[in-house]
Coordinates of C-alpha atoms and ligand atoms in Angstrom, one line a residue:
M2 CA 14.8 -6.2 -13.6
G3 CA 12.5 -4.1 -12.0
L4 CA 9.8 -5.4 -9.0
S5 CA 8.0 -8.9 -9.1
L6 CA 5.4 -9.9 -6.7
Y7 CA 3.3 -13.1 -6.3
N8 CA -0.3 -13.0 -7.7
T9 CA -2.7 -15.0 -5.9
L10 CA -4.9 -14.8 -9.0
S11 CA -2.2 -16.7 -10.9
R12 CA -0.1 -18.6 -7.9
R13 CA 3.0 -17.1 -10.1
V14 CA 5.6 -14.5 -9.2
E15 CA 4.5 -11.9 -12.0
P16 CA 6.5 -8.7 -13.4
F17 CA 4.9 -5.4 -11.5
T18 CA 3.2 -3.3 -14.2
P19 CA 0.8 -0.4 -13.0
V20 CA -1.9 0.6 -15.2
A21 CA -1.0 4.1 -15.6
P22 CA 2.7 4.9 -14.0
P23 CA 4.3 6.2 -12.0
R24 CA 0.7 6.1 -10.4
V25 CA -0.1 3.5 -8.3
T26 CA -3.4 2.5 -6.9
L27 CA -3.2 0.5 -3.6
Y28 CA -5.8 -0.7 -2.0
S29 CA -5.6 -2.6 1.2
C30 CA -8.5 -4.5 3.6
G31 CA -8.2 -2.7 6.4
P32 CA -9.3 -2.5 10.6
T33 CA -13.1 -4.0 11.8
V34 CA -12.5 -1.1 14.2
W35 CA -14.6 -2.9 17.1
N36 CA -11.8 -3.4 19.3
Y37 CA -7.9 -3.3 19.4
A38 CA -6.7 -4.5 16.9
H39 CA -3.3 -7.4 17.0
I40 CA -0.1 -7.7 16.5
G41 CA -1.6 -10.5 14.0
N42 CA -3.3 -7.5 12.0
F43 CA -0.8 -5.6 12.7
R44 CA 1.9 -8.1 11.1
T45 CA -0.6 -7.3 7.6
F46 CA 0.1 -3.9 8.0
L47 CA 3.2 -4.1 8.4
F48 CA 3.6 -6.1 5.2
V49 CA 1.4 -3.8 3.1
D50 CA 4.3 -0.5 4.7
L51 CA 7.0 -2.6 3.4
L52 CA 5.3 -2.9 -0.1
R53 CA 3.9 0.5 0.1
R54 CA 7.3 2.2 1.0
W55 CA 9.4 -0.3 -1.7
L56 CA 6.9 1.4 -4.5
E57 CA 7.8 4.8 -3.0
A58 CA 11.5 4.0 -3.4
S59 CA 10.9 2.9 -6.4
G60 CA 9.9 5.8 -7.6
Y61 CA 6.2 5.0 -8.2
D62 CA 3.4 7.5 -6.6
V63 CA 1.3 5.5 -4.4
Y64 CA -2.2 5.6 -4.0
H65 CA -3.2 3.9 -0.8
I66 CA -6.5 3.2 0.2
M67 CA -7.3 1.7 3.8
N68 CA -10.5 1.4 4.6
L69 CA -11.8 1.3 8.0
T70 CA -14.9 -1.3 8.6
D71 CA -17.2 0.0 11.0
V72 CA -20.5 -1.4 10.7
D73 CA -20.2 -5.3 10.2
D74 CA -22.0 -8.1 12.1
R75 CA -19.5 -8.3 15.4
I76 CA -20.0 -4.5 15.8
I77 CA -23.1 -4.5 15.6
K78 CA -23.7 -7.4 18.1
E79 CA -20.6 -5.6 20.6
A80 CA -22.3 -2.1 20.2
G81 CA -26.0 -3.8 21.3
K82 CA -24.2 -5.4 24.5
Q83 CA -22.8 -2.7 25.5
S84 CA -25.8 -0.5 24.5
L85 CA -24.2 2.0 22.3
T86 CA -24.5 3.3 18.5
V87 CA -22.2 1.6 16.0
D88 CA -20.4 5.5 15.7
Q89 CA -20.0 5.8 19.7
L90 CA -18.1 1.5 19.3
V91 CA -16.2 2.4 17.2
T92 CA -14.9 5.8 17.8
P93 CA -12.1 5.3 20.7
F94 CA -11.1 2.4 18.3
I95 CA -10.2 4.6 15.4
S96 CA -8.0 6.9 17.6
A97 CA -6.2 3.9 18.9
F98 CA -5.7 2.2 15.6
Y99 CA -3.9 5.5 14.7
E100 CA -2.0 6.0 17.4
D101 CA -0.9 2.0 16.6
R102 CA 0.5 3.0 13.6
D103 CA 2.0 5.8 14.4
Y104 CA 4.1 3.8 17.2
L105 CA 4.8 1.1 14.5
R106 CA 5.9 3.5 12.3
I107 CA 3.5 3.0 9.6
R108 CA 3.0 4.8 6.6
P109 CA -0.2 7.0 6.6
A110 CA -2.4 5.5 3.9
T111 CA -3.3 8.3 1.5
E112 CA -7.5 7.6 2.1
Y113 CA -8.9 5.9 5.1
P114 CA -12.8 5.8 4.2
R115 CA -15.1 4.8 6.9
A116 CA -17.6 2.8 5.9
T117 CA -20.9 4.2 6.9
G118 CA -19.4 7.2 4.9
Y119 CA -19.8 5.5 2.0
I120 CA -23.5 4.6 2.1
P121 CA -24.6 6.3 -1.7
A122 CA -21.6 4.7 -3.6
M123 CA -23.2 1.4 -2.4
I124 CA -26.8 2.0 -3.2
R125 CA -25.4 2.5 -6.5
M126 CA -23.1 -0.2 -7.0
V127 CA -26.6 -2.2 -5.2
E128 CA -28.6 -1.1 -7.9
G129 CA -26.3 -1.5 -10.7
L130 CA -26.1 -4.9 -9.9
L131 CA -29.9 -5.6 -9.4
T132 CA -30.4 -3.8 -13.0
N133 CA -28.0 -5.9 -15.2
G134 CA -29.4 -8.8 -12.9
T135 CA -26.7 -10.3 -10.6
A136 CA -28.3 -9.3 -8.3
Y137 CA -31.9 -10.0 -6.6
R138 CA -33.7 -9.9 -3.4
G139 CA -35.0 -12.9 -1.4
E140 CA -37.9 -12.8 0.3
D141 CA -36.4 -12.2 3.8
G142 CA -35.7 -8.5 2.5
S143 CA -32.0 -8.7 1.9
V144 CA -30.5 -8.5 -1.7
Y145 CA -28.3 -11.2 -2.7
Y146 CA -25.5 -11.5 -5.0
S147 CA -26.1 -14.6 -7.8
I148 CA -22.7 -16.5 -7.8
A149 CA -24.2 -18.4 -11.2
K150 CA -24.0 -15.2 -13.2
F151 CA -20.6 -14.8 -13.0
P152 CA -18.4 -17.5 -14.1
A153 CA -15.0 -16.7 -12.7
Y154 CA -16.6 -16.7 -8.9
G155 CA -13.5 -19.3 -6.9
R156 CA -11.1 -18.4 -9.4
L157 CA -9.2 -16.4 -6.9
S158 CA -9.4 -18.9 -4.4
Q159 CA -9.2 -22.0 -6.7
L160 CA -12.9 -23.4 -5.6
D161 CA -13.9 -26.5 -7.3
R162 CA -17.1 -24.9 -9.3
R163 CA -19.0 -28.2 -8.4
S164 CA -19.1 -27.7 -5.2
L165 CA -20.6 -24.3 -5.4
K166 CA -24.3 -24.0 -3.8
T167 CA -26.6 -21.3 -5.3
G168 CA -30.4 -20.4 -5.5
A169 CA -32.6 -19.3 -2.8
S170 CA -31.5 -22.9 -0.8
G171 CA -28.1 -22.2 -0.8
R172 CA -28.0 -18.5 0.3
V173 CA -25.9 -17.0 3.2
T174 CA -26.5 -14.2 5.4
S175 CA -23.8 -13.4 7.5
D176 CA -20.5 -11.9 6.3
E177 CA -18.1 -14.8 7.3
Y178 CA -18.8 -18.0 6.0
D179 CA -16.4 -21.5 5.4
K180 CA -14.7 -22.4 1.7
E181 CA -16.8 -26.0 1.9
N182 CA -20.0 -23.5 1.7
A183 CA -19.5 -21.3 -1.4
R184 CA -23.1 -19.4 -1.7
D185 CA -25.1 -16.8 -2.6
F186 CA -23.5 -13.9 -0.4
V187 CA -25.4 -10.7 0.5
L188 CA -24.7 -7.6 -0.7
W189 CA -27.9 -5.2 1.5
K190 CA -29.3 -6.6 4.7
A191 CA -33.0 -5.8 5.5
A192 CA -32.9 -4.0 8.8
R193 CA -33.6 -6.0 12.3
P194 CA -34.3 -4.0 15.6
E195 CA -30.8 -4.7 16.7
D196 CA -29.6 -2.3 13.6
E197 CA -32.2 -0.1 14.2
A198 CA -30.8 0.4 18.4
A199 CA -27.2 0.6 17.1
Q200 CA -28.2 3.3 14.5
A201 CA -27.4 1.1 11.7
A202 CA -29.7 1.5 9.2
W203 CA -30.0 3.4 6.1
D204 CA -33.6 4.2 3.6
T205 CA -32.7 3.1 0.1
P206 CA -34.6 2.4 -3.1
F207 CA -34.4 -1.2 -2.5
G208 CA -35.2 -1.4 1.5
R209 CA -34.0 0.1 4.7
G210 CA -31.3 -1.7 5.8
R211 CA -27.6 -1.9 6.1
P212 CA -24.2 -3.0 3.6
G213 CA -23.0 -6.3 3.7
W214 CA -19.1 -6.6 4.6
H215 CA -17.6 -7.4 1.0
L216 CA -20.1 -4.7 -0.8
E217 CA -18.2 -2.0 1.5
C218 CA -14.6 -2.3 0.0
S219 CA -15.9 -2.8 -3.5
A220 CA -18.1 0.2 -3.4
M221 CA -15.6 2.2 -1.3
A222 CA -12.1 1.3 -4.0
L223 CA -14.0 1.9 -6.9
D224 CA -15.8 5.2 -5.5
L225 CA -12.3 6.3 -4.8
I226 CA -10.1 5.8 -8.2
G227 CA -13.4 6.8 -10.2
K228 CA -13.2 10.3 -8.8
R229 CA -10.0 10.4 -8.3
F230 CA -8.4 9.0 -11.9
G231 CA -11.5 8.0 -13.4
A232 CA -10.5 4.4 -13.0
E233 CA -11.9 1.2 -12.5
V234 CA -9.2 -1.7 -12.2
L235 CA -7.1 -1.6 -9.4
D236 CA -3.2 -2.1 -9.4
L237 CA -2.6 -3.8 -6.5
H238 CA -5.0 -5.3 -3.7
T239 CA -3.9 -6.7 0.1
G240 CA -4.9 -8.8 2.5
A241 CA -4.3 -11.4 4.9
V242 CA -4.6 -14.9 3.5
D243 CA -8.0 -15.4 5.5
L244 CA -9.3 -12.6 3.4
I245 CA -8.9 -14.8 0.1
F246 CA -12.6 -17.0 0.9
P247 CA -15.2 -15.7 0.7
H248 CA -14.0 -11.8 1.7
H249 CA -11.6 -11.1 -2.0
E250 CA -13.5 -14.0 -3.9
D251 CA -16.5 -12.1 -3.5
E252 CA -15.3 -8.4 -3.7
I253 CA -13.9 -9.7 -7.3
A254 CA -17.4 -10.9 -8.1
Q255 CA -19.7 -7.5 -7.5
S256 CA -17.1 -5.3 -9.0
C257 CA -16.5 -6.7 -12.5
A258 CA -20.3 -7.2 -12.2
Y259 CA -20.7 -3.9 -11.7
T260 CA -17.9 -2.4 -14.1
G261 CA -17.9 -4.9 -16.8
Q262 CA -14.1 -5.2 -16.3
P263 CA -12.5 -8.4 -16.3
E264 CA -10.6 -7.9 -13.4
F265 CA -11.1 -5.7 -10.0
A266 CA -7.2 -5.6 -9.1
R267 CA -4.5 -6.4 -11.6
L268 CA -2.7 -7.9 -8.6
W269 CA -3.6 -9.9 -5.5
L270 CA -1.2 -10.4 -2.6
H271 CA -1.9 -12.2 0.5
G272 CA 0.1 -11.8 4.2
E273 CA 0.8 -15.0 5.7
F274 CA -0.5 -15.2 9.8
L275 CA 1.1 -14.4 13.0
S276 CA 1.0 -17.0 15.1
V277 CA 2.0 -16.8 19.2
K278 CA 4.2 -19.8 19.9
G279 CA 2.3 -21.7 17.8
T280 CA -1.4 -20.6 18.1
K281 CA -2.7 -19.1 15.3
M282 CA -3.4 -15.7 16.9
S283 CA -7.0 -14.2 16.7
K284 CA -9.6 -12.5 19.2
R285 CA -11.6 -16.0 18.7
F286 CA -8.6 -17.7 20.8
G287 CA -8.4 -15.3 23.3
N288 CA -4.6 -14.9 23.2
Y289 CA -3.8 -11.9 21.2
T290 CA -1.3 -9.2 21.7
T291 CA -1.8 -5.9 21.0
A292 CA 0.2 -3.5 19.4
R293 CA -0.2 -1.6 22.9
D294 CA 0.8 -4.4 24.8
L295 CA 3.9 -4.7 23.6
R296 CA 4.4 -0.6 23.5
Q297 CA 3.3 -0.6 27.4
D298 CA 6.4 -3.4 27.9
G299 CA 8.3 -1.1 26.3
V300 CA 9.1 -2.8 23.3
D301 CA 10.8 -0.3 20.3
A302 CA 8.6 -0.5 17.3
G303 CA 11.8 -1.1 15.4
A304 CA 12.5 -4.6 17.1
I305 CA 8.9 -5.3 16.3
R306 CA 9.5 -4.3 12.3
L307 CA 12.8 -6.0 12.4
L308 CA 11.1 -9.3 13.9
V309 CA 8.5 -9.0 10.7
Y310 CA 10.9 -8.5 8.0
Q311 CA 13.3 -11.0 8.9
T312 CA 10.5 -13.6 8.1
H313 CA 8.9 -13.4 4.2
Y314 CA 5.6 -12.5 4.0
R315 CA 4.4 -15.5 2.8
Q316 CA 5.5 -17.9 5.3
K317 CA 4.1 -18.1 8.9
L318 CA 5.6 -16.4 12.1
D319 CA 5.9 -17.5 15.2
L320 CA 6.1 -15.2 17.7
T321 CA 7.9 -16.0 20.9
D322 CA 9.7 -14.2 23.6
E323 CA 13.2 -15.1 22.3
G324 CA 12.4 -14.3 18.7
L325 CA 11.5 -11.0 20.4
A326 CA 14.2 -10.7 22.2
A327 CA 17.1 -11.2 19.7
A328 CA 15.1 -8.9 17.6
R329 CA 15.1 -6.4 20.4
E330 CA 18.6 -6.8 20.2
G331 CA 19.3 -6.5 16.5
A332 CA 17.2 -3.4 16.5
R333 CA 19.5 -1.6 18.9
R334 CA 22.4 -2.5 17.1
L335 CA 21.7 -1.0 14.2
G336 CA 20.6 1.9 15.9
E337 CA 24.2 1.7 17.4
F338 CA 25.9 1.3 14.4
A339 CA 23.5 4.2 12.7
R340 CA 25.5 6.6 15.3
R341 CA 28.3 5.2 14.7
L342 CA 28.7 5.7 11.2
E343 CA 26.5 8.9 11.2
G344 CA 29.4 10.3 13.8
S345 CA 31.9 9.3 11.8
I346 CA 30.9 10.9 8.3
G347 CA 33.9 12.7 6.4
Q348 CA 34.6 14.4 2.8
A349 CA 34.4 11.7 0.5
D350 CA 34.5 7.6 1.0
A351 CA 37.2 5.4 1.6
P352 CA 37.0 3.0 -1.2
E353 CA 36.2 0.4 0.9
F354 CA 33.3 2.2 2.2
S355 CA 31.8 2.9 -1.4
A356 CA 32.5 -1.1 -2.1
A357 CA 30.3 -1.9 0.6
A358 CA 27.9 0.8 -0.2
D359 CA 27.2 -0.2 -3.5
T360 CA 27.1 -4.1 -2.3
L361 CA 24.3 -2.8 0.1
D362 CA 22.2 -1.3 -2.5
Q363 CA 22.6 -3.8 -5.0
E364 CA 21.7 -6.6 -2.9
F365 CA 19.3 -4.6 -1.2
R366 CA 17.3 -3.6 -4.6
S367 CA 18.0 -7.2 -5.9
A368 CA 15.8 -8.4 -2.8
L369 CA 12.9 -6.4 -2.5
D370 CA 12.4 -6.9 -6.3
D371 CA 12.4 -10.3 -5.7
D372 CA 8.7 -10.5 -4.1
L373 CA 10.0 -8.4 -1.7
N374 CA 12.6 -10.9 -0.1
A375 CA 12.6 -9.1 3.1
P376 CA 14.8 -11.9 5.2
R377 CA 17.7 -11.1 2.5
A378 CA 17.4 -7.4 2.6
V379 CA 17.7 -7.2 6.6
A380 CA 20.9 -9.5 5.6
A381 CA 22.1 -7.3 3.2
V382 CA 22.3 -4.4 6.1
F383 CA 23.5 -6.0 8.2
A384 CA 26.2 -7.5 6.2
F385 CA 26.9 -3.9 5.6
L386 CA 27.2 -3.1 9.5
S387 CA 29.7 -6.1 10.1
E388 CA 31.8 -4.6 7.4
G389 CA 31.3 -0.9 8.3
N390 CA 32.4 -1.9 11.9
R391 CA 35.3 -3.8 10.8
L392 CA 36.0 -0.8 8.6
L393 CA 36.0 1.7 10.8
D394 CA 38.2 0.1 13.4
A395 CA 40.3 0.1 10.7
G396 CA 40.4 3.7 10.8
L397 CA 39.2 4.2 7.4
L398 CA 36.0 6.6 7.1
P399 CA 32.7 6.9 5.2
G400 CA 31.3 9.2 3.6
P401 CA 28.2 10.9 1.5
R402 CA 27.7 7.8 -0.6
S403 CA 27.4 5.3 2.5
L404 CA 25.5 7.7 4.3
A405 CA 22.9 7.4 1.4
A406 CA 23.3 4.1 1.0
W407 CA 22.4 3.0 4.8
R408 CA 19.4 6.1 5.1
R409 CA 17.7 4.6 1.9
T410 CA 17.3 0.9 3.8
D411 CA 16.3 2.6 7.1
D412 CA 14.1 4.6 5.0
V413 CA 12.5 1.8 4.0
L414 CA 12.9 -0.8 6.6
E415 CA 12.8 1.5 10.1
A416 CA 14.0 -1.2 11.9
T417 CA 16.5 0.6 14.1
T418 CA 15.9 1.4 17.3
R419 CA 17.3 4.8 17.8
V420 CA 19.9 5.1 20.4
R421 CA 18.7 7.6 22.8
V422 CA 21.2 9.4 24.7
Y423 CA 20.2 10.8 28.1
D424 CA 22.1 13.4 30.0
I425 CA 19.7 14.1 32.6
R426 CA 20.5 15.3 36.0
V427 CA 18.5 16.0 39.2
S428 CA 19.5 17.8 42.1
D429 CA 18.0 18.2 45.4
S430 CA 15.6 20.7 44.4
G431 CA 13.7 18.7 41.7
V432 CA 16.1 20.4 38.9
L433 CA 17.1 18.3 35.8
S434 CA 18.8 19.6 32.7
D435 CA 18.5 17.8 29.4
R436 CA 21.5 16.8 26.9
S437 CA 19.8 14.1 25.3
T438 CA 20.7 13.8 21.5
V439 CA 16.9 12.5 21.0
T440 CA 15.2 13.5 17.5
S441 CA 12.6 11.2 17.5
D442 CA 10.8 9.9 20.5
P443 CA 7.5 7.4 20.5
P444 CA 4.2 9.4 21.3
L445 CA 4.1 11.7 24.4
E446 CA 0.7 12.1 26.3
E447 CA -0.6 15.3 26.7
Q448 CA -1.6 14.5 30.5
P449 CA 1.3 13.2 32.6
P450 CA 1.7 10.1 34.1
T451 CA 0.3 9.4 37.8
P452 CA 3.4 7.3 38.6
V453 CA 5.6 10.2 39.8
A454 CA 8.7 8.6 39.1
E455 CA 7.6 8.8 35.2
Q456 CA 6.9 12.5 35.5
E457 CA 10.2 13.5 35.3
A458 CA 10.2 11.0 31.4
W459 CA 7.5 12.8 30.7
A460 CA 8.3 16.5 31.7
S461 CA 12.0 15.8 30.2
G462 CA 10.3 13.8 26.8
W463 CA 8.3 17.6 26.1
A464 CA 11.4 19.5 27.1
R465 CA 13.2 17.9 23.9
R466 CA 10.2 18.2 21.8
R467 CA 10.5 22.1 22.7
L468 CA 13.8 22.0 21.8
V469 CA 13.3 20.4 18.2
A470 CA 10.2 22.6 17.5
K471 CA 12.8 25.6 18.3
T472 CA 15.7 24.2 15.6
R473 CA 12.7 23.9 13.3
R474 CA 11.6 27.6 14.2
D475 CA 8.2 26.5 15.0
F476 CA 8.1 29.0 17.9
S477 CA 4.0 28.1 18.3
E478 CA 5.0 24.5 19.1
A479 CA 7.8 25.8 21.5
D480 CA 5.4 27.5 23.1
R481 CA 2.6 25.7 23.2
I482 CA 4.8 23.1 24.9
R483 CA 6.4 25.6 27.4
A484 CA 2.7 26.2 28.5
L485 CA 1.9 22.3 28.4
L486 CA 4.5 22.4 31.1
Q487 CA 3.5 24.9 33.0
S488 CA 0.2 24.1 33.7
H489 CA 1.2 21.0 35.0
G490 CA 3.7 22.6 37.2
W491 CA 7.1 22.6 35.9
E492 CA 9.3 25.6 34.8
V493 CA 10.9 25.8 31.4
R494 CA 14.8 27.4 31.3
D495 CA 16.1 27.6 27.8
R496 CA 19.8 28.0 29.2
K497 CA 23.1 29.6 27.4
D498 CA 24.6 26.4 26.2
G499 CA 21.2 25.0 24.3
T500 CA 20.1 22.7 26.3
I501 CA 17.0 23.4 28.5
E502 CA 16.1 22.8 32.4
V503 CA 12.7 21.6 33.7
S504 CA 12.2 22.0 36.9
R505 CA 9.4 21.6 39.3
R506 CA 7.8 24.0 41.5
S507 CA 7.6 22.6 45.0
Ligands
ZN625 ZN1 -12.1 -6.0 1.8

């Protein structure tokens, strides 16, 4: 059967056939790095992560581009407020974005191009569009795209052509505008004093200025797939539903007019919104929860992934306390089952386990092949969990077949809370031993936390990492961790039984 996906262009579920298999080029509109991304943004990125992982699990070789918008109207305005350059404003938020991505176990993209790093590609594109007559210079010094020159304009968003306003009176310079007023949009904005103040202006043959938001994605995508593969058409393009118009409509218009290709991406996929208790989550409404809010609340990433994947990506998802609590419980059950399963693996599968593993494989594949039906895939995993517990209770043993089937699903969803077994003993002198069986922990800061009560957990976390590093024979990392602990007053002693003792010098 193979993978089918809902294409916003055709409003149908279509078989997915990449241009040059097994390669898949995937472009995802990424974050605007002027603030912490909220959990609604991350719902979109988790949908992309599922797509990416399922493609890879299906044998595709995915070249994944996610852009970082580091110059646009909002960034320049915010930089001005704080008297910063755009680069000064965005740099910490780019690091924060990567941290949040790692916390949520999102596989890193192949490329994270920053818009300001691709100005020459944008200049080439604007020049090409000026030369072929689809772009023109306004009397304000900016360069605009003439949507009247692109008959397919409005196809993706199914705009009523008659409502299109064109020409000098129907032009728009802001990066976002509403659907009722499709207009010629700006490709290159003439520099204003506030752009200069934020160091967001570049010299070009068509005047000093800075790129419009829509241009950034087209120029970076085409530059990267052109250089890497000589390609001009993406296999897949993703974003949240609010990007369909005008952003993706404009991306298509610019890219196709520039390359002469009939399409910019074969399939356009759009993820629905996340709302919080019924209100659309957005920074404008001030009700957002960031990924780091959840992390600080001690919410395991497995629970967030489970919560997101229990709803189909084309359905709205309402984040409630009850929903989150249920997901935490579900992810914990998955973790406990994984431990039980892994701890019971025998030489060969009992026939009942083999049958359950076959069912899991088939159900999981057919669910995700069907337009990434993650809720059905999750249901198949929980069905295996129930059956597996029943078989284990009856004394039947799983083997390599069951373990492989389970791990294949976990490799795609990663919605499991990794169960931690801590055996930390603290004596009067502050010695603590650690027999924990944890192999994977949340990110740890290099600096110990200020509250004394949290410092032991910090030290034992690093001690565990030292154990893992030694097991991997990564002795330079093991030595680095010892030095790190010592620099903060902790002694590290490797014991004969394989555990590590961490004690604080008093
Ligand atoms: Zn984009």
